[in-house]
GROMACS .gro file of C-alpha atoms in nm:
model
  309
    1UNK     CA    1   6.767  11.467  12.384
    2UNK     CA    2   7.112  11.487  12.221
    3UNK     CA    3   7.120  11.107  12.185
    4UNK     CA    4   6.771  11.113  12.030
    5UNK     CA    5   6.871  11.380  11.776
    6UNK     CA    6   7.183  11.184  11.682
    7UNK     CA    7   6.976  10.869  11.624
    8UNK     CA    8   6.734  11.064  11.404
    9UNK     CA    9   7.022  11.200  11.197
   10UNK     CA   10   7.165  10.852  11.149
   11UNK     CA   11   6.823  10.716  11.049
   12UNK     CA   12   6.782  11.004  10.802
   13UNK     CA   13   7.121  10.924  10.648
   14UNK     CA   14   7.045  10.552  10.610
   15UNK     CA   15   6.704  10.618  10.452
   16UNK     CA   16   6.829  10.895  10.225
   17UNK     CA   17   7.119  10.698  10.081
   18UNK     CA   18   6.896  10.409   9.961
   19UNK     CA   19   6.784  10.582   9.638
   20UNK     CA   20   7.145  10.665   9.551
   21UNK     CA   21   7.256  10.306   9.606
   22UNK     CA   22   6.969  10.181   9.392
   23UNK     CA   23   7.043  10.431   9.114
   24UNK     CA   24   7.409  10.326   9.115
   25UNK     CA   25   7.310   9.959   9.077
   26UNK     CA   26   7.073  10.044   8.791
   27UNK     CA   27   7.339  10.249   8.620
   28UNK     CA   28   7.582   9.958   8.627
   29UNK     CA   29   7.317   9.709   8.514
   30UNK     CA   30   7.175   9.910   8.226
   31UNK     CA   31   7.482  10.122   8.143
   32UNK     CA   32   7.298  10.451   8.158
   33UNK     CA   33   7.347  10.786   8.328
   34UNK     CA   34   7.081  10.819   8.598
   35UNK     CA   35   7.157  11.183   8.682
   36UNK     CA   36   7.186  11.392   8.365
   37UNK     CA   37   7.333  11.681   8.566
   38UNK     CA   38   7.656  11.489   8.633
   39UNK     CA   39   7.936  11.592   8.397
   40UNK     CA   40   8.126  11.285   8.281
   41UNK     CA   41   8.331  11.497   8.040
   42UNK     CA   42   8.557  11.633   8.318
   43UNK     CA   43   8.649  11.320   8.513
   44UNK     CA   44   8.564  10.954   8.463
   45UNK     CA   45   8.538  10.668   8.706
   46UNK     CA   46   8.528  10.533   8.956
   47UNK     CA   47   8.816  10.291   8.949
   48UNK     CA   48   8.834  10.063   9.251
   49UNK     CA   49   9.195  10.087   9.369
   50UNK     CA   50   9.197   9.875   9.684
   51UNK     CA   51   9.006   9.750   9.984
   52UNK     CA   52   9.161   9.908  10.294
   53UNK     CA   53   9.209   9.618  10.532
   54UNK     CA   54   9.391   9.777  10.828
   55UNK     CA   55   9.160   9.767  11.130
   56UNK     CA   56   9.296  10.097  11.263
   57UNK     CA   57   9.187  10.278  10.943
   58UNK     CA   58   8.812  10.233  10.957
   59UNK     CA   59   8.667  10.575  11.047
   60UNK     CA   60   8.840  10.772  10.773
   61UNK     CA   61   8.727  11.132  10.774
   62UNK     CA   62   9.013  11.328  10.619
   63UNK     CA   63   9.245  11.266  10.327
   64UNK     CA   64   9.516  11.451  10.134
   65UNK     CA   65   9.769  11.347   9.871
   66UNK     CA   66  10.129  11.447   9.942
   67UNK     CA   67  10.275  11.738   9.746
   68UNK     CA   68  10.632  11.620   9.819
   69UNK     CA   69  10.576  11.251   9.747
   70UNK     CA   70  10.282  11.211   9.505
   71UNK     CA   71  10.261  10.837   9.573
   72UNK     CA   72  10.164  10.902   9.939
   73UNK     CA   73   9.808  10.951  10.065
   74UNK     CA   74   9.757  11.086  10.417
   75UNK     CA   75   9.439  10.980  10.604
   76UNK     CA   76   9.306  11.004  10.959
   77UNK     CA   77   9.014  10.877  11.164
   78UNK     CA   78   8.751  11.096  11.329
   79UNK     CA   79   8.635  11.128  11.692
   80UNK     CA   80   8.773  10.871  11.933
   81UNK     CA   81   9.059  10.773  11.704
   82UNK     CA   82   9.424  10.800  11.787
   83UNK     CA   83   9.595  11.139  11.727
   84UNK     CA   84   9.764  10.990  11.423
   85UNK     CA   85   9.789  11.047  11.049
   86UNK     CA   86   9.834  10.729  10.845
   87UNK     CA   87  10.024  10.710  10.518
   88UNK     CA   88   9.904  10.488  10.235
   89UNK     CA   89  10.041  10.466   9.885
   90UNK     CA   90   9.819  10.535   9.586
   91UNK     CA   91   9.753  10.160   9.556
   92UNK     CA   92   9.610  10.152   9.910
   93UNK     CA   93   9.907   9.987  10.084
   94UNK     CA   94   9.980  10.103  10.440
   95UNK     CA   95  10.324  10.267  10.469
   96UNK     CA   96  10.354  10.435  10.807
   97UNK     CA   97  10.214  10.652  11.089
   98UNK     CA   98  10.270  11.010  11.203
   99UNK     CA   99  10.173  11.053  11.568
  100UNK     CA  100  10.095  11.404  11.691
  101UNK     CA  101  10.253  11.441  12.032
  102UNK     CA  102  10.066  11.598  12.325
  103UNK     CA  103   9.725  11.633  12.158
  104UNK     CA  104   9.405  11.432  12.127
  105UNK     CA  105   9.163  11.344  11.851
  106UNK     CA  106   8.855  11.521  11.982
  107UNK     CA  107   8.680  11.507  11.645
  108UNK     CA  108   8.924  11.525  11.353
  109UNK     CA  109   8.713  11.575  11.042
  110UNK     CA  110   8.927  11.691  10.750
  111UNK     CA  111   9.282  11.724  10.627
  112UNK     CA  112   9.441  11.974  10.390
  113UNK     CA  113   9.783  12.057  10.249
  114UNK     CA  114   9.908  12.409  10.193
  115UNK     CA  115  10.178  12.667  10.260
  116UNK     CA  116  10.287  12.760  10.609
  117UNK     CA  117  10.531  12.966  10.811
  118UNK     CA  118  10.843  12.857  10.620
  119UNK     CA  119  10.839  12.956  10.254
  120UNK     CA  120  10.880  12.668  10.012
  121UNK     CA  121  10.768  12.405  10.263
  122UNK     CA  122  10.447  12.203  10.240
  123UNK     CA  123  10.235  12.162  10.554
  124UNK     CA  124   9.958  11.930  10.668
  125UNK     CA  125   9.657  12.099  10.831
  126UNK     CA  126   9.460  11.857  11.050
  127UNK     CA  127   9.115  11.990  11.132
  128UNK     CA  128   8.979  11.905  11.477
  129UNK     CA  129   8.662  12.081  11.364
  130UNK     CA  130   8.372  11.842  11.428
  131UNK     CA  131   8.110  11.948  11.682
  132UNK     CA  132   7.793  11.739  11.645
  133UNK     CA  133   7.605  11.923  11.919
  134UNK     CA  134   7.755  12.272  11.894
  135UNK     CA  135   7.913  12.263  12.239
  136UNK     CA  136   8.282  12.343  12.184
  137UNK     CA  137   8.415  12.692  12.242
  138UNK     CA  138   8.642  12.672  11.940
  139UNK     CA  139   8.790  12.460  11.665
  140UNK     CA  140   9.153  12.345  11.656
  141UNK     CA  141   9.391  12.322  11.361
  142UNK     CA  142   9.706  12.115  11.403
  143UNK     CA  143   9.979  12.206  11.154
  144UNK     CA  144  10.285  11.994  11.079
  145UNK     CA  145  10.538  11.999  10.794
  146UNK     CA  146  10.520  11.714  10.548
  147UNK     CA  147  10.784  11.453  10.640
  148UNK     CA  148  11.107  11.463  10.441
  149UNK     CA  149  11.138  11.085  10.437
  150UNK     CA  150  10.928  10.783  10.522
  151UNK     CA  151  10.955  10.589  10.846
  152UNK     CA  152  10.715  10.326  10.977
  153UNK     CA  153  10.651  10.526  11.295
  154UNK     CA  154  10.707  10.901  11.324
  155UNK     CA  155  10.630  11.146  11.606
  156UNK     CA  156  10.596  11.522  11.571
  157UNK     CA  157  10.494  11.814  11.793
  158UNK     CA  158  10.233  12.015  11.600
  159UNK     CA  159  10.164  12.384  11.587
  160UNK     CA  160   9.825  12.450  11.750
  161UNK     CA  161   9.595  12.716  11.607
  162UNK     CA  162   9.253  12.783  11.759
  163UNK     CA  163   8.959  12.913  11.556
  164UNK     CA  164   8.638  13.064  11.691
  165UNK     CA  165   8.318  13.153  11.507
  166UNK     CA  166   8.188  13.512  11.529
  167UNK     CA  167   7.832  13.380  11.576
  168UNK     CA  168   7.855  13.078  11.804
  169UNK     CA  169   7.963  12.712  11.774
  170UNK     CA  170   7.899  12.519  11.452
  171UNK     CA  171   7.943  12.160  11.337
  172UNK     CA  172   8.192  12.147  11.050
  173UNK     CA  173   8.364  11.874  10.849
  174UNK     CA  174   8.516  12.055  10.551
  175UNK     CA  175   8.856  12.225  10.562
  176UNK     CA  176   9.018  12.402  10.264
  177UNK     CA  177   9.356  12.574  10.242
  178UNK     CA  178   9.420  12.803   9.946
  179UNK     CA  179   9.769  12.728   9.809
  180UNK     CA  180   9.783  13.073   9.647
  181UNK     CA  181   9.688  13.300   9.940
  182UNK     CA  182   9.749  13.063  10.231
  183UNK     CA  183   9.400  13.145  10.362
  184UNK     CA  184   9.208  12.874  10.546
  185UNK     CA  185   8.836  12.805  10.495
  186UNK     CA  186   8.585  12.612  10.706
  187UNK     CA  187   8.244  12.505  10.574
  188UNK     CA  188   7.958  12.421  10.808
  189UNK     CA  189   7.753  12.103  10.775
  190UNK     CA  190   7.408  12.105  10.932
  191UNK     CA  191   7.217  12.393  10.773
  192UNK     CA  192   7.009  12.373  10.456
  193UNK     CA  193   7.271  12.610  10.306
  194UNK     CA  194   7.616  12.554  10.450
  195UNK     CA  195   7.814  12.863  10.552
  196UNK     CA  196   8.172  12.937  10.449
  197UNK     CA  197   8.411  13.098  10.700
  198UNK     CA  198   8.765  13.223  10.645
  199UNK     CA  199   9.086  13.279  10.840
  200UNK     CA  200   9.353  13.487  10.665
  201UNK     CA  201   9.677  13.300  10.615
  202UNK     CA  202   9.895  13.560  10.790
  203UNK     CA  203   9.693  13.510  11.112
  204UNK     CA  204   9.757  13.136  11.129
  205UNK     CA  205  10.033  13.126  11.389
  206UNK     CA  206  10.121  12.870  11.653
  207UNK     CA  207   9.940  12.940  11.980
  208UNK     CA  208   9.715  13.208  11.834
  209UNK     CA  209   9.335  13.225  11.845
  210UNK     CA  210   9.174  13.354  11.526
  211UNK     CA  211   8.816  13.474  11.488
  212UNK     CA  212   8.677  13.342  11.162
  213UNK     CA  213   8.523  13.576  10.908
  214UNK     CA  214   8.179  13.480  10.779
  215UNK     CA  215   8.201  13.483  10.398
  216UNK     CA  216   7.881  13.346  10.241
  217UNK     CA  217   7.631  13.062  10.219
  218UNK     CA  218   7.662  12.791   9.956
  219UNK     CA  219   7.367  12.597   9.806
  220UNK     CA  220   7.504  12.276   9.960
  221UNK     CA  221   7.395  12.082  10.266
  222UNK     CA  222   7.570  11.818  10.479
  223UNK     CA  223   7.917  11.905  10.347
  224UNK     CA  224   8.169  11.648  10.470
  225UNK     CA  225   8.497  11.718  10.290
  226UNK     CA  226   8.680  11.912  10.025
  227UNK     CA  227   9.011  11.995   9.862
  228UNK     CA  228   9.187  12.258   9.650
  229UNK     CA  229   9.429  12.143   9.380
  230UNK     CA  230   9.799  12.212   9.436
  231UNK     CA  231   9.801  12.497   9.182
  232UNK     CA  232   9.480  12.646   9.322
  233UNK     CA  233   9.290  12.615   8.994
  234UNK     CA  234   9.031  12.353   9.099
  235UNK     CA  235   8.810  12.304   9.403
  236UNK     CA  236   8.614  12.001   9.526
  237UNK     CA  237   8.348  11.985   9.797
  238UNK     CA  238   8.142  11.675   9.868
  239UNK     CA  239   7.847  11.571  10.077
  240UNK     CA  240   7.725  11.212  10.119
  241UNK     CA  241   7.580  11.196   9.767
  242UNK     CA  242   7.739  11.453   9.538
  243UNK     CA  243   8.083  11.589   9.444
  244UNK     CA  244   8.077  11.962   9.356
  245UNK     CA  245   8.351  12.103   9.133
  246UNK     CA  246   8.468  12.454   9.044
  247UNK     CA  247   8.737  12.575   8.804
  248UNK     CA  248   8.910  12.891   8.920
  249UNK     CA  249   8.985  13.178   8.685
  250UNK     CA  250   9.328  13.337   8.719
  251UNK     CA  251   9.311  13.634   8.956
  252UNK     CA  252   8.998  13.515   9.138
  253UNK     CA  253   8.989  13.471   9.513
  254UNK     CA  254   8.868  13.135   9.635
  255UNK     CA  255   8.551  13.302   9.761
  256UNK     CA  256   8.478  13.440   9.414
  257UNK     CA  257   8.528  13.096   9.262
  258UNK     CA  258   8.290  12.930   9.510
  259UNK     CA  259   8.025  13.194   9.447
  260UNK     CA  260   7.996  13.063   9.091
  261UNK     CA  261   7.793  12.767   8.972
  262UNK     CA  262   7.937  12.425   9.054
  263UNK     CA  263   7.961  12.127   8.818
  264UNK     CA  264   7.858  11.785   8.952
  265UNK     CA  265   8.124  11.516   8.909
  266UNK     CA  266   8.095  11.135   8.905
  267UNK     CA  267   8.081  10.976   9.248
  268UNK     CA  268   8.051  10.616   9.367
  269UNK     CA  269   7.794  10.596   9.651
  270UNK     CA  270   7.977  10.495   9.971
  271UNK     CA  271   7.849  10.376  10.312
  272UNK     CA  272   7.970  10.700  10.475
  273UNK     CA  273   8.202  10.878  10.234
  274UNK     CA  274   8.364  11.180  10.397
  275UNK     CA  275   8.716  11.196  10.248
  276UNK     CA  276   8.818  11.341   9.911
  277UNK     CA  277   9.149  11.468   9.773
  278UNK     CA  278   9.317  11.577   9.450
  279UNK     CA  279   9.641  11.432   9.322
  280UNK     CA  280   9.917  11.698   9.309
  281UNK     CA  281   9.877  11.734   8.933
  282UNK     CA  282   9.501  11.789   8.971
  283UNK     CA  283   9.419  11.526   8.709
  284UNK     CA  284   9.284  11.270   8.959
  285UNK     CA  285   9.074  11.275   9.273
  286UNK     CA  286   9.041  10.999   9.533
  287UNK     CA  287   8.758  10.918   9.774
  288UNK     CA  288   8.747  10.694  10.081
  289UNK     CA  289   8.464  10.603  10.319
  290UNK     CA  290   8.440  10.510  10.682
  291UNK     CA  291   8.368  10.146  10.755
  292UNK     CA  292   7.990  10.132  10.800
  293UNK     CA  293   7.717   9.870  10.779
  294UNK     CA  294   7.992   9.601  10.776
  295UNK     CA  295   8.121   9.737  10.447
  296UNK     CA  296   8.501   9.775  10.439
  297UNK     CA  297   8.629  10.106  10.300
  298UNK     CA  298   8.738  10.111   9.936
  299UNK     CA  299   8.985  10.359   9.789
  300UNK     CA  300   8.839  10.492   9.463
  301UNK     CA  301   9.006  10.710   9.201
  302UNK     CA  302   8.857  10.930   8.929
  303UNK     CA  303   9.079  11.036   8.639
  304UNK     CA  304   9.064  11.337   8.411
  305UNK     CA  305   8.867  11.250   8.100
  306UNK     CA  306   9.054  11.223   7.773
  307UNK     CA  307   8.901  11.452   7.513
  308UNK     CA  308   8.907  11.322   7.157
  309UNK     CA  309   9.043  11.576   6.911
   0.00000   0.00000   0.00000
């Protein structure tokens, strides 16, 4: 039965993406905006940066742009991949690998950057948070400091933080870390309205198990990735078809920001686009797909629109 449900979900995805692919082709052909709800005044694009040719980077599910080295992009594969984070530059060139020692890639689904136990340091949060059939007792977050320098092959022993839901297992693919509070957020995927859960930053300690707090439902379904800008002022969440965007007012919690109305940003339809990330300055966001339907993944960038004065 599980196999049958998975096949139905894949069929639904393939059928549902056809209108978006057609609309994107029409838009390019006739130079018109198919979806009037999309705000092209915030960000423009896409710009095709590069075709990612490395065979070991073909199930990209998580992405984050380095806060220490803005020319680095961290990516990882999802379930069945190696327990490794790969480093690209912002032109799509492969630079190196960080291998997480003593752990496995059960179903890594998203990647975030934020504060951690040592003040002033920047940390990678790797979310082993996928659970297609709701069977895992808990989710796992692996936390490692950003590397100080670049080597072709690096190995690190991660902190391991376990998360459990207060109301039973959930499938999730979106991980957010608030750079202001240090709080961590998980967004579910399967429901008609995805549910946001929170773990307070001061509870995120190596070896600890944290029960997530249920925060609210969002009018989004099939969420697959997200990011918070380095200064905490902007938030992105995407599903397979749409990029949602919020601007945060000073003094707001992240929950308060996400309870407001989202703006829809430009997005290039991808075969299975699950990864999205801001540049450290917050004036660019990148997207990257898994390799699906024999289509190689393309790194796209979207730049802040220039407003004429």
